Coordinates of C-alpha atoms in Angstrom, one line a residue:
Chain Y
M1 CA 24.7 100.8 95.2
Q2 CA 24.8 104.3 93.6
Q3 CA 21.4 105.1 95.3
I4 CA 22.6 103.9 98.7
I5 CA 25.8 106.0 98.5
R6 CA 23.8 109.1 97.4
F7 CA 21.5 108.5 100.4
L8 CA 24.4 108.1 102.9
V9 CA 26.2 111.3 101.6
E10 CA 23.0 113.2 102.1
H11 CA 22.5 111.7 105.6
P12 CA 25.9 111.5 107.3
E13 CA 24.2 110.8 110.6
I14 CA 23.2 107.4 109.2
V15 CA 26.8 106.7 108.4
E16 CA 27.7 107.2 112.0
K17 CA 25.0 104.9 113.1
L18 CA 26.1 102.3 110.6
Q19 CA 29.7 102.5 111.9
N20 CA 28.4 102.1 115.5
G21 CA 26.3 99.1 114.4
T22 CA 23.0 100.7 115.7
V23 CA 21.5 100.6 112.2
S24 CA 21.8 98.4 109.2
L25 CA 21.0 99.0 105.5
I26 CA 18.2 96.9 104.1
G27 CA 19.0 95.4 100.7
L28 CA 22.7 95.0 101.3
S29 CA 24.5 91.8 101.9
E30 CA 26.8 91.5 104.9
L31 CA 29.7 91.8 102.6
E32 CA 28.4 94.9 100.9
G33 CA 27.6 96.4 104.3
K34 CA 31.1 95.8 105.5
A35 CA 32.5 97.4 102.3
V36 CA 30.3 100.5 102.8
I37 CA 31.4 100.9 106.4
K38 CA 35.1 100.5 105.5
A39 CA 35.0 102.9 102.6
F40 CA 33.2 105.6 104.7
S41 CA 35.7 105.1 107.6
E42 CA 38.7 105.9 105.3
S43 CA 39.9 109.2 104.0
I44 CA 38.8 110.0 100.5
H45 CA 42.2 110.0 98.9
P46 CA 44.0 106.9 100.0
L47 CA 44.5 105.6 96.5
R48 CA 46.9 102.8 96.1
Y49 CA 48.2 101.9 92.6
W50 CA 49.5 98.4 92.4
M51 CA 49.3 97.2 88.8
Chain K
M1 CA 68.0 90.2 96.3
S2 CA 64.3 90.8 96.5
E3 CA 61.7 88.7 94.6
K4 CA 61.0 91.7 92.3
E5 CA 64.7 92.1 91.5
K6 CA 65.1 88.3 90.8
I7 CA 62.2 88.5 88.4
A8 CA 63.5 91.6 86.6
K9 CA 67.0 90.0 86.3
Q10 CA 65.4 86.9 84.8
M11 CA 63.4 89.1 82.3
K12 CA 66.6 90.7 81.2
E13 CA 68.5 87.4 80.9
I14 CA 65.6 86.0 78.7
V15 CA 65.8 89.1 76.4
K16 CA 69.7 88.7 76.1
Q17 CA 69.3 85.0 75.4
F18 CA 66.5 85.1 72.8
M19 CA 66.8 88.5 71.1
S20 CA 69.6 89.1 68.5
E21 CA 68.8 92.4 66.9
S22 CA 70.8 94.9 68.9
Q23 CA 68.5 97.9 68.7
L24 CA 65.4 95.9 69.6
K25 CA 67.3 94.1 72.4
A26 CA 68.6 97.5 73.8
H27 CA 65.0 98.9 73.7
M28 CA 63.6 95.9 75.4
L29 CA 66.2 96.0 78.2
M30 CA 65.4 99.7 78.6
A31 CA 61.7 99.0 78.7
I32 CA 62.3 96.4 81.5
E33 CA 64.3 99.0 83.5
E34 CA 61.5 101.5 83.2
H35 CA 58.8 98.9 84.1
M36 CA 60.9 98.1 87.2
K37 CA 60.6 101.7 88.3
E38 CA 56.8 101.9 87.9
S39 CA 55.7 98.5 88.9
D40 CA 56.0 96.0 91.8
L41 CA 55.9 93.2 89.2
V42 CA 52.7 91.9 90.8
F43 CA 51.6 89.7 88.0
G44 CA 55.0 87.9 87.9
R45 CA 54.9 87.6 91.7
L46 CA 51.4 86.2 91.6
A47 CA 52.5 83.5 89.1
Y48 CA 55.5 82.7 91.3
L49 CA 53.3 82.4 94.4
H50 CA 50.8 80.2 92.7
Y51 CA 53.5 77.9 91.3
G52 CA 54.8 77.6 94.9
L53 CA 51.3 77.0 96.3
F54 CA 50.8 73.8 94.2
S55 CA 54.2 72.6 93.3
A56 CA 56.0 69.8 95.2
Q57 CA 59.3 71.3 94.1
R58 CA 61.2 73.3 96.6
N59 CA 62.8 75.6 94.1
H60 CA 60.2 77.8 92.4
P61 CA 61.5 78.8 88.9
T62 CA 61.7 82.5 88.5
Y63 CA 61.4 82.2 84.6
I64 CA 57.6 81.5 85.0
A65 CA 57.2 84.8 86.8
A66 CA 59.5 86.5 84.3
A67 CA 57.4 85.0 81.4
I68 CA 54.2 86.3 82.8
E69 CA 55.7 89.7 83.5
L70 CA 57.0 90.0 80.0
I71 CA 53.5 89.3 78.6
V72 CA 52.0 91.9 80.9
L73 CA 54.7 94.5 79.9
A74 CA 53.8 93.9 76.3
G75 CA 50.2 94.8 77.1
D76 CA 51.4 98.0 78.9
L77 CA 53.4 99.1 75.9
F78 CA 50.5 98.5 73.5
D79 CA 48.4 100.6 75.9
D80 CA 50.9 103.4 75.6
V81 CA 50.6 103.2 71.8
V82 CA 46.8 103.4 72.0
D83 CA 46.7 106.1 74.7
Q84 CA 49.4 108.5 73.5
D85 CA 50.4 110.1 70.3
R86 CA 53.9 109.0 70.1
L87 CA 54.2 108.5 66.3
K88 CA 58.0 108.9 66.4
D89 CA 58.5 105.9 68.7
D90 CA 55.7 103.8 67.4
A91 CA 57.7 101.3 65.3
I92 CA 60.2 100.3 67.9
T93 CA 57.5 100.4 70.7
V94 CA 55.2 98.1 68.7
H95 CA 58.1 95.7 67.9
T96 CA 59.2 95.8 71.5
A97 CA 55.6 94.9 72.7
I98 CA 55.4 92.1 70.1
G99 CA 58.8 90.8 71.2
F100 CA 57.7 90.7 74.8
L101 CA 54.4 89.1 74.0
L102 CA 56.0 86.3 72.0
L103 CA 59.0 86.0 74.3
G104 CA 56.8 85.3 77.4
Q105 CA 55.1 82.4 75.6
Q106 CA 58.4 81.2 74.1
V107 CA 59.9 80.9 77.6
I108 CA 56.9 78.8 78.8
A109 CA 57.1 76.6 75.7
H110 CA 60.8 76.0 76.3
S111 CA 60.6 75.3 80.0
H112 CA 61.5 71.9 81.4
I113 CA 57.9 71.1 82.4
A114 CA 55.8 68.2 81.1
D115 CA 54.3 69.1 77.6
E116 CA 50.8 68.4 78.8
K117 CA 51.0 71.2 81.5
K118 CA 52.8 73.6 79.1
L119 CA 50.0 73.1 76.4
K120 CA 47.3 73.8 78.9
A121 CA 49.1 76.9 80.2
L122 CA 49.9 78.3 76.8
S123 CA 46.3 77.8 75.7
Y124 CA 45.1 79.6 78.8
V125 CA 47.5 82.5 78.1
T126 CA 46.0 82.9 74.7
S127 CA 42.5 82.8 76.0
C128 CA 43.1 85.4 78.7
L129 CA 44.9 87.7 76.2
L130 CA 41.9 87.5 73.8
Q131 CA 39.5 88.4 76.6
S132 CA 41.8 91.3 77.6
V133 CA 41.8 92.7 74.1
H134 CA 38.0 92.5 74.0
G135 CA 37.9 94.5 77.4
Q136 CA 40.5 97.1 76.2
Q137 CA 38.5 97.7 73.0
A138 CA 35.3 98.2 74.9
D139 CA 37.2 100.6 77.1
V140 CA 38.7 102.8 74.4
A141 CA 35.4 102.7 72.5
C142 CA 33.8 104.3 75.6
N143 CA 30.6 102.3 75.1
V144 CA 30.2 101.5 78.8
Q145 CA 27.0 103.0 80.1
T146 CA 26.2 101.1 83.4
E147 CA 27.9 99.7 86.4
A148 CA 27.2 96.2 85.1
E149 CA 28.7 97.0 81.7
Y150 CA 31.8 98.6 83.5
V151 CA 32.3 95.5 85.7
K152 CA 32.0 93.2 82.6
M153 CA 34.5 95.3 80.7
V154 CA 37.1 95.5 83.5
E155 CA 36.7 91.7 84.2
K156 CA 37.8 91.1 80.6
K157 CA 40.4 93.9 80.5
S158 CA 42.1 93.4 83.9
G159 CA 40.6 90.3 85.5
S160 CA 41.7 88.1 82.7
L161 CA 45.3 89.3 83.1
V162 CA 45.3 88.6 86.9
A163 CA 43.6 85.3 86.2
M164 CA 46.4 84.6 83.7
A165 CA 49.2 85.2 86.2
C166 CA 47.6 83.1 89.0
V167 CA 46.3 80.2 86.9
I168 CA 49.5 79.8 84.8
G169 CA 51.5 79.4 88.0
A170 CA 49.0 76.8 89.2
L171 CA 48.8 74.9 85.8
L172 CA 52.5 74.6 85.4
A173 CA 52.8 73.3 88.9
G174 CA 50.3 70.5 88.0
K175 CA 47.1 71.9 89.6
E176 CA 44.2 70.8 87.5
D177 CA 41.0 72.4 89.1
I178 CA 41.6 76.1 88.5
A179 CA 37.9 77.3 89.0
A180 CA 38.4 78.8 92.4
I181 CA 41.8 80.4 91.5
E182 CA 40.2 81.9 88.3
T183 CA 37.3 83.3 90.5
Y184 CA 39.3 85.2 93.0
A185 CA 41.9 86.3 90.4
R186 CA 39.1 88.0 88.4
Y187 CA 37.8 89.7 91.6
I188 CA 41.3 91.0 92.3
G189 CA 41.6 92.3 88.8
I190 CA 38.3 94.2 88.9
A191 CA 39.2 95.8 92.4
A192 CA 42.6 96.8 91.1
Q193 CA 41.2 98.3 87.9
I194 CA 38.7 100.4 90.1
D195 CA 41.6 101.5 92.1
N196 CA 43.7 102.4 89.0
D197 CA 40.7 104.4 87.6
L198 CA 40.5 106.4 90.9
D199 CA 44.2 106.9 90.7
A200 CA 43.8 108.3 87.1
L201 CA 41.2 110.9 88.4
Y202 CA 43.9 112.4 90.6
N203 CA 46.6 112.2 88.0
W204 CA 45.3 113.9 84.9
D205 CA 48.8 114.9 83.7
K206 CA 50.1 111.3 83.9
K207 CA 47.1 109.4 82.5
A208 CA 45.1 110.1 79.4
D209 CA 41.9 108.5 80.7
I210 CA 39.9 111.8 81.2
Q211 CA 40.9 113.2 77.8
A212 CA 39.9 109.9 76.2
K213 CA 36.6 110.2 77.9
K214 CA 36.9 106.7 79.5
K215 CA 33.9 106.0 81.7
S216 CA 35.1 104.7 85.1
L217 CA 32.7 104.1 88.0
P218 CA 33.0 107.7 89.6
I219 CA 32.2 109.1 86.2
L220 CA 29.2 106.9 85.6
Y221 CA 28.0 108.0 89.1
M222 CA 28.4 111.7 88.2
L223 CA 26.6 111.2 84.8
E224 CA 23.6 109.7 86.7
S225 CA 23.4 112.6 89.1
K226 CA 20.3 114.7 89.3
H227 CA 22.4 117.8 89.7
D228 CA 24.3 119.5 86.8
N229 CA 28.0 119.0 87.1
L230 CA 31.2 119.5 85.0
W231 CA 31.4 115.8 84.2
K232 CA 28.0 115.8 82.5
Q233 CA 29.0 119.0 80.6
Y234 CA 32.3 117.4 79.5
F235 CA 30.8 114.1 78.5
N236 CA 27.9 115.7 76.7
S237 CA 30.5 117.8 74.8
D238 CA 29.1 121.0 76.2
I239 CA 32.7 121.9 77.3
D240 CA 35.9 120.7 75.7
Y241 CA 38.9 119.1 77.5
E242 CA 40.8 122.4 77.9
R243 CA 37.8 123.9 79.7
M244 CA 37.4 120.8 81.8
Y245 CA 41.1 120.6 82.6
V246 CA 41.4 124.2 84.0
Q247 CA 38.5 123.3 86.3
K248 CA 39.8 119.9 87.4
E249 CA 40.0 120.8 91.1
K250 CA 36.3 121.8 91.0
A251 CA 35.4 118.6 89.0
L252 CA 37.1 116.5 91.6
Q253 CA 35.5 118.4 94.4
Q254 CA 32.1 117.8 92.8
M255 CA 32.8 114.1 92.8
E256 CA 33.9 114.0 96.4
Q257 CA 30.9 116.0 97.5
E258 CA 28.4 113.8 95.7
G259 CA 29.9 110.6 96.9
A260 CA 31.4 109.3 93.6
I261 CA 34.7 108.5 95.2
Y262 CA 33.0 106.7 98.1
Y263 CA 31.0 104.8 95.5
A264 CA 34.1 103.6 93.7
K265 CA 35.9 102.7 96.9
V266 CA 32.9 100.7 98.1
M267 CA 32.8 98.8 94.8
S268 CA 36.6 98.1 95.0
Q269 CA 36.2 96.9 98.6
I270 CA 33.3 94.5 97.6
Y271 CA 35.5 92.8 95.1
K272 CA 38.4 92.6 97.5
E273 CA 36.1 91.0 100.1
K274 CA 34.9 88.6 97.5
A275 CA 38.4 87.6 96.5
W276 CA 39.3 87.2 100.2
Q277 CA 36.3 84.9 100.8
E278 CA 37.4 82.7 97.9
I279 CA 41.0 82.7 99.0
E280 CA 39.9 81.5 102.4
K281 CA 38.3 78.4 100.9
L282 CA 41.7 77.3 99.4
D283 CA 43.1 74.1 100.9
V284 CA 46.6 75.5 101.2
D285 CA 48.9 76.6 104.0
D286 CA 47.8 79.7 105.8
K287 CA 51.1 81.4 105.1
Y288 CA 50.4 81.4 101.4
K289 CA 46.9 82.8 102.0
S290 CA 48.5 85.6 104.1
A291 CA 51.1 86.3 101.4
L292 CA 48.4 86.4 98.8
K293 CA 46.2 88.7 100.8
T294 CA 49.1 91.0 101.6
M295 CA 50.0 91.3 98.0
I296 CA 46.5 92.4 97.0
L297 CA 45.6 94.6 99.9

């Protein structure tokens, strides 16, 4: 997962295509793909502490 | 009165009922007050919800939720002793924590529930606490090097506590097959710990995690980076905490720019999704599923 995130940070245009559904990431499950799209769609600081 | 207030009230009543030493009792009541301010009592509410999920009874006993929350509060206090140098307060804090730990189990043992269910529940509590202690020690020893080791550590440290809350509610209600509950509860615990670790990164003054050199997912990510960064320098002891602290904005900026925060958020989301998938499989009313999902979102 670390490698995928590093790749996406270096290629923001791919993130946009992922969000539009025009590309998909090989090697990720559907669940992981959804998680990547959700995380990159949110602001970086929405931390929520519930414990 | 909200569910949280009911649980807190019950916690205080338990302390008043079982504790006789005045100083310790006062300290325990004060600790509950403080806990109320900082926590949504999620562990107690999860126990309460799971009892309701599987019990035929209409009235769900608040004391089960209070018992779980007392045990979790004990863990929080032990964490304070481990994380902070509060020697002056150590004796009363440790006694308070031990008191809560035993009190929570005492309440379950004295409840008007069939002995067979109580025995299973108490054995499960012990098993989860032992796992959590193993996870805590791995965390403070800072011997986590990889993502897999981190996940294993937090599953023990936090996943076991969430499992304890959910499963105890279910066991005391008479549910025997707890495998699915245990699975999603552990996923919830992992996700919550990843979120807590992220929170600690943005609250250096409130949490001792960075100073203690605990390795959370974003930190592991930065240590694996091909670029030089402050995290590598700090964890390799090239710079001390003071030098790191004065550059904390830059350190966080480096994390954000390299994608370490996204990485942790993705990992947290993966475990939340996994939990939701397991919750969907439960053969219970949709309103309970929704309540559970809302609680962990």
